Coordinates of N, CA and C in Angstrom, one line a residue:
Chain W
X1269 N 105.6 80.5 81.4 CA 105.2 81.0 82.7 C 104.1 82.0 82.5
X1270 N 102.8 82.0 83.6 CA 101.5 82.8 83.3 C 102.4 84.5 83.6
X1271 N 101.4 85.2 83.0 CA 102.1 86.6 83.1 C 101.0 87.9 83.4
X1272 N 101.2 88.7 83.9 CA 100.4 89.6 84.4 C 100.9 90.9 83.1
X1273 N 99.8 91.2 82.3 CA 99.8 92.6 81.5 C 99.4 93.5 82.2
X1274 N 99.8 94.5 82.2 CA 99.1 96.3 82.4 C 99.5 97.0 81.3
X1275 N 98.2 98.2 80.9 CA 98.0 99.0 80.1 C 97.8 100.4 80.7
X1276 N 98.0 101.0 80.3 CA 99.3 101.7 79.6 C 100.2 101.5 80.3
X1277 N 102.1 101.1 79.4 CA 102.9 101.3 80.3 C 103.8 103.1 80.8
X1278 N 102.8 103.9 80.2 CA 103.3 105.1 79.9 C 102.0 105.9 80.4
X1279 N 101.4 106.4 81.4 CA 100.3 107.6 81.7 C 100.4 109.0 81.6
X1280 N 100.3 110.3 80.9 CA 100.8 111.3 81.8 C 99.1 111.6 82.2
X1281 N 98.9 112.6 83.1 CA 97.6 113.5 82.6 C 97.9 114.7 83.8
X1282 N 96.8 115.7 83.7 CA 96.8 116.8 84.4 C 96.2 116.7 85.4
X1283 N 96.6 117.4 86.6 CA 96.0 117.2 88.2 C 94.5 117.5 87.8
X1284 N 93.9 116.4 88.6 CA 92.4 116.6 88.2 C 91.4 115.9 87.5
X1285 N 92.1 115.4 86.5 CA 92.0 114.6 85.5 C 91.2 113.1 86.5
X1286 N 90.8 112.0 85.7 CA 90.2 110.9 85.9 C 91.4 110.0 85.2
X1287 N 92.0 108.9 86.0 CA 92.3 108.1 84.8 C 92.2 106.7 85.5
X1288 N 92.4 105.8 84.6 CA 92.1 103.9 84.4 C 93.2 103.5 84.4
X1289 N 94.0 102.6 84.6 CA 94.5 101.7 84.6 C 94.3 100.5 84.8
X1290 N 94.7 100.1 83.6 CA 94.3 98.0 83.7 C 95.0 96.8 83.8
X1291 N 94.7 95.8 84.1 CA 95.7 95.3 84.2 C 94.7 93.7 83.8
X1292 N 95.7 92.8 83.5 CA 94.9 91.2 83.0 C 95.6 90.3 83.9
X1293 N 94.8 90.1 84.8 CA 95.5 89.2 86.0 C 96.0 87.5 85.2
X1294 N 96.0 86.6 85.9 CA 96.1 85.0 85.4 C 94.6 84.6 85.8
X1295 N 94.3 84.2 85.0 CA 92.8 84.0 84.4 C 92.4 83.0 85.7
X1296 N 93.1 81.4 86.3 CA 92.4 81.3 87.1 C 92.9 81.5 89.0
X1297 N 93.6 82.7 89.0 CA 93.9 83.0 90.0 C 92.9 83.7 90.8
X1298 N 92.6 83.5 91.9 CA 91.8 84.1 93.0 C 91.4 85.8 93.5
X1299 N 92.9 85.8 94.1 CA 93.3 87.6 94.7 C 94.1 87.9 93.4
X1300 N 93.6 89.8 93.9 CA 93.8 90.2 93.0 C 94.3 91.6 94.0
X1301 N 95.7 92.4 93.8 CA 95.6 93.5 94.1 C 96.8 94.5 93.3
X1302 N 96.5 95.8 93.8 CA 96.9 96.8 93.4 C 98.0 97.5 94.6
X1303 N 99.2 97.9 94.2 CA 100.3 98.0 94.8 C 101.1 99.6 94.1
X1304 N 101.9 100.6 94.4 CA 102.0 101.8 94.2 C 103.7 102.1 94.6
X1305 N 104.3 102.4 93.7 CA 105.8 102.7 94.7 C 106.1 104.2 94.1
X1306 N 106.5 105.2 94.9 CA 107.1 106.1 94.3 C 108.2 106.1 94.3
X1307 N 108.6 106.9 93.2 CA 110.2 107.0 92.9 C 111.1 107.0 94.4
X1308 N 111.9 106.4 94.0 CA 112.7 105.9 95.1 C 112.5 105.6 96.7
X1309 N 111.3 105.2 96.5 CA 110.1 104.8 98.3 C 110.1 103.7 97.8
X1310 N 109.5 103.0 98.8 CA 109.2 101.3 98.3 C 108.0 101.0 98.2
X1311 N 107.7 99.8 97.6 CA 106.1 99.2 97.4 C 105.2 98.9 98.3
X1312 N 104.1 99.7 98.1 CA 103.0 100.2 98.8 C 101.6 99.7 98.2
X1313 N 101.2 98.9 98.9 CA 100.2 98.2 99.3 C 98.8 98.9 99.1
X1314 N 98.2 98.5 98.4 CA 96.7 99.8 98.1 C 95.4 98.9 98.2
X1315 N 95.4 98.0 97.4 CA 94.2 97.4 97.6 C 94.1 96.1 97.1
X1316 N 93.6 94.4 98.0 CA 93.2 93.3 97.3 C 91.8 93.2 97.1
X1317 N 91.7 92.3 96.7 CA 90.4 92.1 95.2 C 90.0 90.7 95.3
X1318 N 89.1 89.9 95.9 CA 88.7 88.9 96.2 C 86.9 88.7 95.7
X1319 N 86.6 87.4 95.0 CA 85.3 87.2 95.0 C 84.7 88.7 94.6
X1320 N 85.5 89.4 93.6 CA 84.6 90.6 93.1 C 83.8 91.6 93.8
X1321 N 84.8 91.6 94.8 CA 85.0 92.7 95.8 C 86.4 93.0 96.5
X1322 N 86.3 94.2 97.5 CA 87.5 94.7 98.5 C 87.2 93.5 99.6
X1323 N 88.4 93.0 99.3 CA 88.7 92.1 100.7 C 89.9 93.2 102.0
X1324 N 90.5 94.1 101.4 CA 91.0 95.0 102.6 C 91.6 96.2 101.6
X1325 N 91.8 97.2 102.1 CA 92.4 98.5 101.9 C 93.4 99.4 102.4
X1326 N 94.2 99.8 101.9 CA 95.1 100.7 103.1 C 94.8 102.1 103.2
X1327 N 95.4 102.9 104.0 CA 95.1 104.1 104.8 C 94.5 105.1 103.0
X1328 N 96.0 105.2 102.1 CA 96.3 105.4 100.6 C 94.9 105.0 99.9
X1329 N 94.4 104.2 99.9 CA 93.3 104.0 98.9 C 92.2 104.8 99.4
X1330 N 91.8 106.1 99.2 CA 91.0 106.7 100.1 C 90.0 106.8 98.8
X1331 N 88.6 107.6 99.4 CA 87.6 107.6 97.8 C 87.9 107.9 96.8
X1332 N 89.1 108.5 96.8 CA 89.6 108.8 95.2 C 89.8 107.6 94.1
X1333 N 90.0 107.0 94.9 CA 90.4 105.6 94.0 C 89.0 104.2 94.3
X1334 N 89.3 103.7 93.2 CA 88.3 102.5 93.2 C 88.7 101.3 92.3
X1335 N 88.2 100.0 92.3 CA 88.7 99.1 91.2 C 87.3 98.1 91.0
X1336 N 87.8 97.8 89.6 CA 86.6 96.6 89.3 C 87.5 95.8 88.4
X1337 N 85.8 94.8 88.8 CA 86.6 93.3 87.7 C 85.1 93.5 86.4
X1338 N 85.4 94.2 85.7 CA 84.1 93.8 84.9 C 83.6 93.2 84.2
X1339 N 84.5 92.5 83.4 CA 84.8 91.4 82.5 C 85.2 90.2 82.9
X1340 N 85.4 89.9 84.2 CA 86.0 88.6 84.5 C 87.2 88.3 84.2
X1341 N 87.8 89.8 83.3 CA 89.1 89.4 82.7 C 89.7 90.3 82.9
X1342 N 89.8 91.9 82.7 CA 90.1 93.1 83.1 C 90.2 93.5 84.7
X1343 N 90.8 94.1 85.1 CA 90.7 94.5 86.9 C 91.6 96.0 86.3
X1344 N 90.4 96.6 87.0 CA 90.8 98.1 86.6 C 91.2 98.9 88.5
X1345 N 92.0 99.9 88.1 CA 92.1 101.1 89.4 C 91.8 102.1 88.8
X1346 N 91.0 103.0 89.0 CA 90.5 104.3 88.7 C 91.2 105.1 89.5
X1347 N 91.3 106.5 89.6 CA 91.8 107.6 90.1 C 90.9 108.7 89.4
X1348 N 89.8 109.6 90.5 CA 88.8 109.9 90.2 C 89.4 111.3 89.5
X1349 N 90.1 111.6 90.5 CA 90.6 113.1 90.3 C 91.9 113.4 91.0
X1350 N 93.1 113.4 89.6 CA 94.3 112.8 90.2 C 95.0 114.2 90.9
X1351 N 96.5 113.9 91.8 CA 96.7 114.8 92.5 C 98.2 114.7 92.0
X1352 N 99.1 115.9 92.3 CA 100.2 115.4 92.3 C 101.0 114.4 93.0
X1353 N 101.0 114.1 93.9 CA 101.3 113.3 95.0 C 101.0 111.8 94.4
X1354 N 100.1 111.3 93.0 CA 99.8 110.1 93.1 C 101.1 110.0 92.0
X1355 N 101.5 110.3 91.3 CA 102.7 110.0 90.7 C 103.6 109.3 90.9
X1356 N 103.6 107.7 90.4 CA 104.2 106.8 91.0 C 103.8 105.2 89.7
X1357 N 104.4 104.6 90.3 CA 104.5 103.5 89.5 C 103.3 102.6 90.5
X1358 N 102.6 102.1 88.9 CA 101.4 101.3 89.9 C 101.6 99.9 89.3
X1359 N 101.2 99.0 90.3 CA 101.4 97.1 89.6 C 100.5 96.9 90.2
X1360 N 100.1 96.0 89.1 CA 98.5 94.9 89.8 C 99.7 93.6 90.2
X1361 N 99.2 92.9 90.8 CA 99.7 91.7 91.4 C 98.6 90.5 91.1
X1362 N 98.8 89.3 90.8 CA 97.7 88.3 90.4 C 98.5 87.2 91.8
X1363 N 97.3 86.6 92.3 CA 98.1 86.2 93.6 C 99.1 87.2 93.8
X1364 N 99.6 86.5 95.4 CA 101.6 87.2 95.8 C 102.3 86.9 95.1
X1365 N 102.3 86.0 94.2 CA 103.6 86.3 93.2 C 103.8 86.7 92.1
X1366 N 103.2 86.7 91.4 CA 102.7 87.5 90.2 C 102.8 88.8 90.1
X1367 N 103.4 89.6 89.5 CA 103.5 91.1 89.7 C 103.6 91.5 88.0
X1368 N 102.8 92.9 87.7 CA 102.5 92.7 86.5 C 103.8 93.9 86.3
X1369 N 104.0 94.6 85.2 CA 105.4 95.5 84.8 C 105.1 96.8 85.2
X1370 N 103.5 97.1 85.6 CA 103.6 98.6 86.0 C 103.4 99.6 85.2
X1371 N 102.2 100.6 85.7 CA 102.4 101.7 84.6 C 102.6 102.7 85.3
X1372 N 103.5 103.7 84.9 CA 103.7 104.7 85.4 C 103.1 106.1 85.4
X1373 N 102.6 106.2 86.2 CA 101.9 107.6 86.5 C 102.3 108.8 86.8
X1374 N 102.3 109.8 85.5 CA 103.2 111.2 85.9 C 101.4 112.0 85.9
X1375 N 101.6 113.0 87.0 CA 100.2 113.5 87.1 C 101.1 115.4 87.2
X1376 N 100.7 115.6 86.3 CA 101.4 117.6 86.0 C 100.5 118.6 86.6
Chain C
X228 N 102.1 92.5 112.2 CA 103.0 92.0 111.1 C 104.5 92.2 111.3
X229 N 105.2 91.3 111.4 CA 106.7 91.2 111.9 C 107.2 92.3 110.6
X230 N 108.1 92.9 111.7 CA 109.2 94.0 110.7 C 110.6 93.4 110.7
X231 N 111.1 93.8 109.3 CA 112.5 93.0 109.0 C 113.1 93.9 109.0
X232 N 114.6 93.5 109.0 CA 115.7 94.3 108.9 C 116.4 93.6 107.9
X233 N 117.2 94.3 106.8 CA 117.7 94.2 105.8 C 119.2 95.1 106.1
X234 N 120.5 94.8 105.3 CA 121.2 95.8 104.9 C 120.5 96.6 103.8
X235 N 121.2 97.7 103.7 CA 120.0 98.7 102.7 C 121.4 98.3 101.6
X236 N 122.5 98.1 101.3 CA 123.2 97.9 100.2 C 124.1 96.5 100.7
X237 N 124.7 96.0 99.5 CA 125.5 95.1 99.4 C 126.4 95.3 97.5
X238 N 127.6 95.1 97.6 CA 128.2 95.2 96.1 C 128.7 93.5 96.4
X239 N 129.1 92.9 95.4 CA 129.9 91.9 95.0 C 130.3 91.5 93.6
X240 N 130.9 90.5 93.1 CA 131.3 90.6 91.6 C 130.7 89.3 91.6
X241 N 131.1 89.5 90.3 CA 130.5 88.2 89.2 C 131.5 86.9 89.4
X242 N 130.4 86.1 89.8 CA 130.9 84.2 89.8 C 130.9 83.8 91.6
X243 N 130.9 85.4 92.5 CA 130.6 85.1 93.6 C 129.6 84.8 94.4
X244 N 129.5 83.8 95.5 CA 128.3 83.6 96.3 C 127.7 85.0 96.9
X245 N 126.4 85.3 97.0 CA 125.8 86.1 97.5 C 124.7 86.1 99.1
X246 N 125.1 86.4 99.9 CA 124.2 86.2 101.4 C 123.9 87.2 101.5
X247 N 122.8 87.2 101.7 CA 121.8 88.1 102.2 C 121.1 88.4 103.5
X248 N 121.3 88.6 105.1 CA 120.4 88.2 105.7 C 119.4 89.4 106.6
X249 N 118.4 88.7 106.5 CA 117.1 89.6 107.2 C 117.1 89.3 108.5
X250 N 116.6 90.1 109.6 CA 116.2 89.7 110.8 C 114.8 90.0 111.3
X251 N 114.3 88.9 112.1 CA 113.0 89.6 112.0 C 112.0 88.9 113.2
X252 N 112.8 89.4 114.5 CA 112.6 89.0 115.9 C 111.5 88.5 116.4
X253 N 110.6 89.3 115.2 CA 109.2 89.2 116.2 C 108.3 88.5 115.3
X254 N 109.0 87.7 114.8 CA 108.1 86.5 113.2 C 106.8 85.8 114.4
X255 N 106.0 85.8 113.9 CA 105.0 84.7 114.4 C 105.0 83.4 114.3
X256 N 104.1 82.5 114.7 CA 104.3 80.8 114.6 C 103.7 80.7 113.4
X257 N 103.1 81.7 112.8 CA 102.6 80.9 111.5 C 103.0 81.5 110.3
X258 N 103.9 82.6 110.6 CA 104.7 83.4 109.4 C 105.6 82.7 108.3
X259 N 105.3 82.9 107.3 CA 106.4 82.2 106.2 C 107.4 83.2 106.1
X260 N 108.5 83.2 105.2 CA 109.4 83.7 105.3 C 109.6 84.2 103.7
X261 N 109.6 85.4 102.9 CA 109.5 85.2 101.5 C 110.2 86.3 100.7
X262 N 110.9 85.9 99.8 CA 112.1 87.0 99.4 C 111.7 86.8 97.6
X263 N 111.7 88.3 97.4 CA 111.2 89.1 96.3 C 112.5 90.4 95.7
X264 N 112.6 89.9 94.4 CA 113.2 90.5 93.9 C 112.8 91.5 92.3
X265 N 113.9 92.8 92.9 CA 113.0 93.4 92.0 C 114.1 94.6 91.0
X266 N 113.7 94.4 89.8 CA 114.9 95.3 89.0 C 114.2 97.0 88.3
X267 N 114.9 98.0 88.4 CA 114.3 99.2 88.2 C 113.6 99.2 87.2
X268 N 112.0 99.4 87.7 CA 111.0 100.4 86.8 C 110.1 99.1 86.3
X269 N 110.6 98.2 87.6 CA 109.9 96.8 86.7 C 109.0 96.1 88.0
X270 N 107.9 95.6 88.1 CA 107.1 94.6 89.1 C 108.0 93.6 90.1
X271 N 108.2 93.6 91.8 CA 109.0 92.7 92.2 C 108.3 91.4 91.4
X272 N 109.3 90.8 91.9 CA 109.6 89.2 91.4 C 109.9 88.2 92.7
X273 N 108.5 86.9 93.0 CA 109.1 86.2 93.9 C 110.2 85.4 93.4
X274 N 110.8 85.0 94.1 CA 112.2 84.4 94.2 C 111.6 83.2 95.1
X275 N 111.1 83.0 96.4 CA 111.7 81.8 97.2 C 111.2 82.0 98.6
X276 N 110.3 81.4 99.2 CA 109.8 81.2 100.5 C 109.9 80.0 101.0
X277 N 110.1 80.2 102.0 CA 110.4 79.0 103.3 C 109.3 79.4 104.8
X278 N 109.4 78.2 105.6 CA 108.9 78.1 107.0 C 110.1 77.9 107.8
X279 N 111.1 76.7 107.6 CA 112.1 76.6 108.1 C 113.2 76.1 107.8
X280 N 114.0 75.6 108.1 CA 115.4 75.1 107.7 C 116.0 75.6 106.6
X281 N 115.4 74.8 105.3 CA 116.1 75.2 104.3 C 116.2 74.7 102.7
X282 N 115.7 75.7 102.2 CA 114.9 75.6 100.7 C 115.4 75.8 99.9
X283 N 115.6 75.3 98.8 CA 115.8 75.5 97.6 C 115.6 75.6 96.0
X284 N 115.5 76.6 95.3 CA 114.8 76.5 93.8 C 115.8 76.6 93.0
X285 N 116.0 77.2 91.7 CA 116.8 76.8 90.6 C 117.1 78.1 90.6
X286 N 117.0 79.0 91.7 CA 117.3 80.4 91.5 C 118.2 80.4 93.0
X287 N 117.4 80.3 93.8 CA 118.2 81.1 95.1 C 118.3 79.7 96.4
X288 N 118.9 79.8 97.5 CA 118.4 79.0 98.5 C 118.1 80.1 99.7
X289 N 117.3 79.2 100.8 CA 116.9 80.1 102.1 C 116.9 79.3 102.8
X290 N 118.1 79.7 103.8 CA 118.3 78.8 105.2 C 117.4 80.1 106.4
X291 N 116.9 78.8 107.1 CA 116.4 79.5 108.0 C 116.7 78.7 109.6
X292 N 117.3 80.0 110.6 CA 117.8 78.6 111.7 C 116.7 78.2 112.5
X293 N 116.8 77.6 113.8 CA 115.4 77.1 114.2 C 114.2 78.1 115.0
X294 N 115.1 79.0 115.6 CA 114.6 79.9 116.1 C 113.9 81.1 115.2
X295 N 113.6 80.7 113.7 CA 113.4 81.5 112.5 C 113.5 83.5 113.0
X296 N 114.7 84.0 113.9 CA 114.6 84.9 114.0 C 115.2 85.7 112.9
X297 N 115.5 84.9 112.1 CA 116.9 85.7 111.1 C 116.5 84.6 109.3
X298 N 117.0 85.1 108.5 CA 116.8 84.1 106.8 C 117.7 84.8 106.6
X299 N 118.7 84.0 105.7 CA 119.7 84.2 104.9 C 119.3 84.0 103.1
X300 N 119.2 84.2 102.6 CA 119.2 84.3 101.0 C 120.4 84.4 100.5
X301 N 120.5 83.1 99.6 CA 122.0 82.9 99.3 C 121.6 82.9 98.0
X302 N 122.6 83.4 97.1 CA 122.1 83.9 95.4 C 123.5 83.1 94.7
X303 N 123.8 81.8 94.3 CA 124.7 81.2 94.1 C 125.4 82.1 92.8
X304 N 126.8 81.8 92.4 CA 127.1 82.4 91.6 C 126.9 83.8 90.7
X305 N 126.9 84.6 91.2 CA 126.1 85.9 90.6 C 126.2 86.5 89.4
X306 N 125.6 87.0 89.1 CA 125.9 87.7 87.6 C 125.6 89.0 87.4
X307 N 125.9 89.9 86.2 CA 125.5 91.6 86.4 C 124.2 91.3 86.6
X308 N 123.4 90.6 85.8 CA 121.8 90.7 85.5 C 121.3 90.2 87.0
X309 N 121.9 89.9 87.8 CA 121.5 89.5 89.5 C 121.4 91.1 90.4
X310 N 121.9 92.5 89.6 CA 122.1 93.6 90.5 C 120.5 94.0 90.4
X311 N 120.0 94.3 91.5 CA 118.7 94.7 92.0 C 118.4 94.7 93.6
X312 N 116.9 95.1 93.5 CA 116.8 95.3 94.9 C 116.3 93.4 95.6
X313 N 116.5 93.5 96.8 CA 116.1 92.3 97.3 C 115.2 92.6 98.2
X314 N 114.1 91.9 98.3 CA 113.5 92.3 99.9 C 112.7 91.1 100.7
X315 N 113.1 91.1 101.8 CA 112.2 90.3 102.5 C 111.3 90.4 103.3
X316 N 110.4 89.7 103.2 CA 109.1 90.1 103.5 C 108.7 88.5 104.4
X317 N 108.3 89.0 105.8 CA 107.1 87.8 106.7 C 106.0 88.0 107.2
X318 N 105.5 86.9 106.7 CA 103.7 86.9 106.8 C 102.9 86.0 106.2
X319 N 101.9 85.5 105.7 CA 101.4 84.6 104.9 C 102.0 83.6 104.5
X320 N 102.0 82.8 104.7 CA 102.3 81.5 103.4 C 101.0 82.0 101.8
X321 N 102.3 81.8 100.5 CA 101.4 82.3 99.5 C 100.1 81.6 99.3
X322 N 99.4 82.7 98.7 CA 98.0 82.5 97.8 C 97.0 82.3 99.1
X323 N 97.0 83.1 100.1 CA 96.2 83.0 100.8 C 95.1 84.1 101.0
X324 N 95.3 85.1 100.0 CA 95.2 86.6 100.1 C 95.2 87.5 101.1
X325 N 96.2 87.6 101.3 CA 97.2 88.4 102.1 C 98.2 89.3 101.7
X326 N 98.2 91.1 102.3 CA 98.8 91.5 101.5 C 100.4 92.1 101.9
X327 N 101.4 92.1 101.2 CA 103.0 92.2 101.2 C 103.0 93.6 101.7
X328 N 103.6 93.4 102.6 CA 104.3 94.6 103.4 C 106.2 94.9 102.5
X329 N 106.1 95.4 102.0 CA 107.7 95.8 101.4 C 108.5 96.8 102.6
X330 N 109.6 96.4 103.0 CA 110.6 97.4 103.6 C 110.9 97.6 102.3
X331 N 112.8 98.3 103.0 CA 113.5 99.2 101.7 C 114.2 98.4 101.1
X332 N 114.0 97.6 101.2 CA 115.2 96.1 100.6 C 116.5 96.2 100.7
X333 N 117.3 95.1 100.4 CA 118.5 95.3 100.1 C 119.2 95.6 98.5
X334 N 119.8 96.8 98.2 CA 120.2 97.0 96.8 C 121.7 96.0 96.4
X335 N 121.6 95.4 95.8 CA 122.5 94.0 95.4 C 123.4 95.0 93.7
X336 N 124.3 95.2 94.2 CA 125.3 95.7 92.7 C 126.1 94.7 92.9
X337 N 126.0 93.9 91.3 CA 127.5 93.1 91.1 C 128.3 93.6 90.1
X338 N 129.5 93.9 90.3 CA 130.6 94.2 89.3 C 131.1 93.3 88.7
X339 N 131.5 94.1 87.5 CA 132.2 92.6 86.6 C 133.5 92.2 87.3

């Protein structure tokens, strides 16, 4: 069965900080998005990724955050300058079914 | 986007049938019906979507009645490695790029 990777599965960094997370979608799948759950909240919806752009956004994805495909292979989420509040477990999703393991994000 | 209702827990044991059901009054005509499962600290997992009546994969079945206000998710036989969250979700039929609205799901504990 095709599988969705993300790197790192382990983040910390300090409020403020810039960080990447990546993820390797199924090579010939279409959408592409990014999804956020905090500890014990449910999964939250951030951003799809169509034709190498934002096809929609939620309230949550504000300028702090961005994504690219730059490789054709790679689809990254940036977090410009992290806060405590983003601390949370992030999954890329390749199509809706696909869901990759998640990296977790502790921001100190 | 139709909102569901789930129980937020359910327990049962091991070798028993499992039903699950969502309600979700205000589904649209073109809504699918789709149930995602998910175990701690890990990416949900589709399981099994329907339109109507009644589906089945090598994992779960989904009866849906005609009036698709309500899906049942039936988890045959259960096992420990079956305890997780469940959730159901209406909206899209997949791969359309459309994005999943998660409620709180239902938490599924089976006992030995």
């Amino acid at each position: 069965e095709p599988e969705v990777t993300q790197t790192p599965s382990h983040q910390v960094t300090q409020m403020g900080q810039e960080v990447i997370l990546r993820c390797v979608p199924i090579s010939n799948h279409l959408y592409f998005y990014w999804y956020r759950q905090i500890l014990g909240q449910k999964v939250e919806f951030l951003v799809s990724f169509y034709n190498n752009e934002i096809s929609e956004k939620s309230e949550i994805f504000d300028d702090q955050f961005s994504v690219e495909r730059p490789d054709g292979s790679n689809f990254t989420l940036k977090i410009r300058s992290t806060k405590l509040e983003d601390s949370a477990m992030y999954f890329c999703a390749s199509s809706d079914q696909f869901f990759g393991p998640g990296t977790r994000l502790t921001v100190l | 986007l139709a909102k569901t209702t789930q129980p937020i827990s359910m327990d049962s044991y091991e070798g028993q049938e499992v039903n699950i059901t969502c309600s979700h009054n205000n589904i649209a005509t073109n809504d699918y019906i789709t149930w995602y499962q998910q175990f701690p600290s890990q990416g949900p997992r589709f399981i099994i979507q329907g339109y109507k009546t009644k589906v089945t994969n090598e994992v779960a079945s989904l009866f849906i009645p005609a009036d698709r206000k309500s899906s049942t998710l039936s988890l045959p036989r259960v096992s420990l490695s079956d305890t997780a969250v469940y959730y159901c979700l209406v909206g899209e039929r997949m791969n359309q790029g459309g994005k999943l609205i998660f409620g709180q799901g239902t938490e599924l504990s089976v006992k030995p």
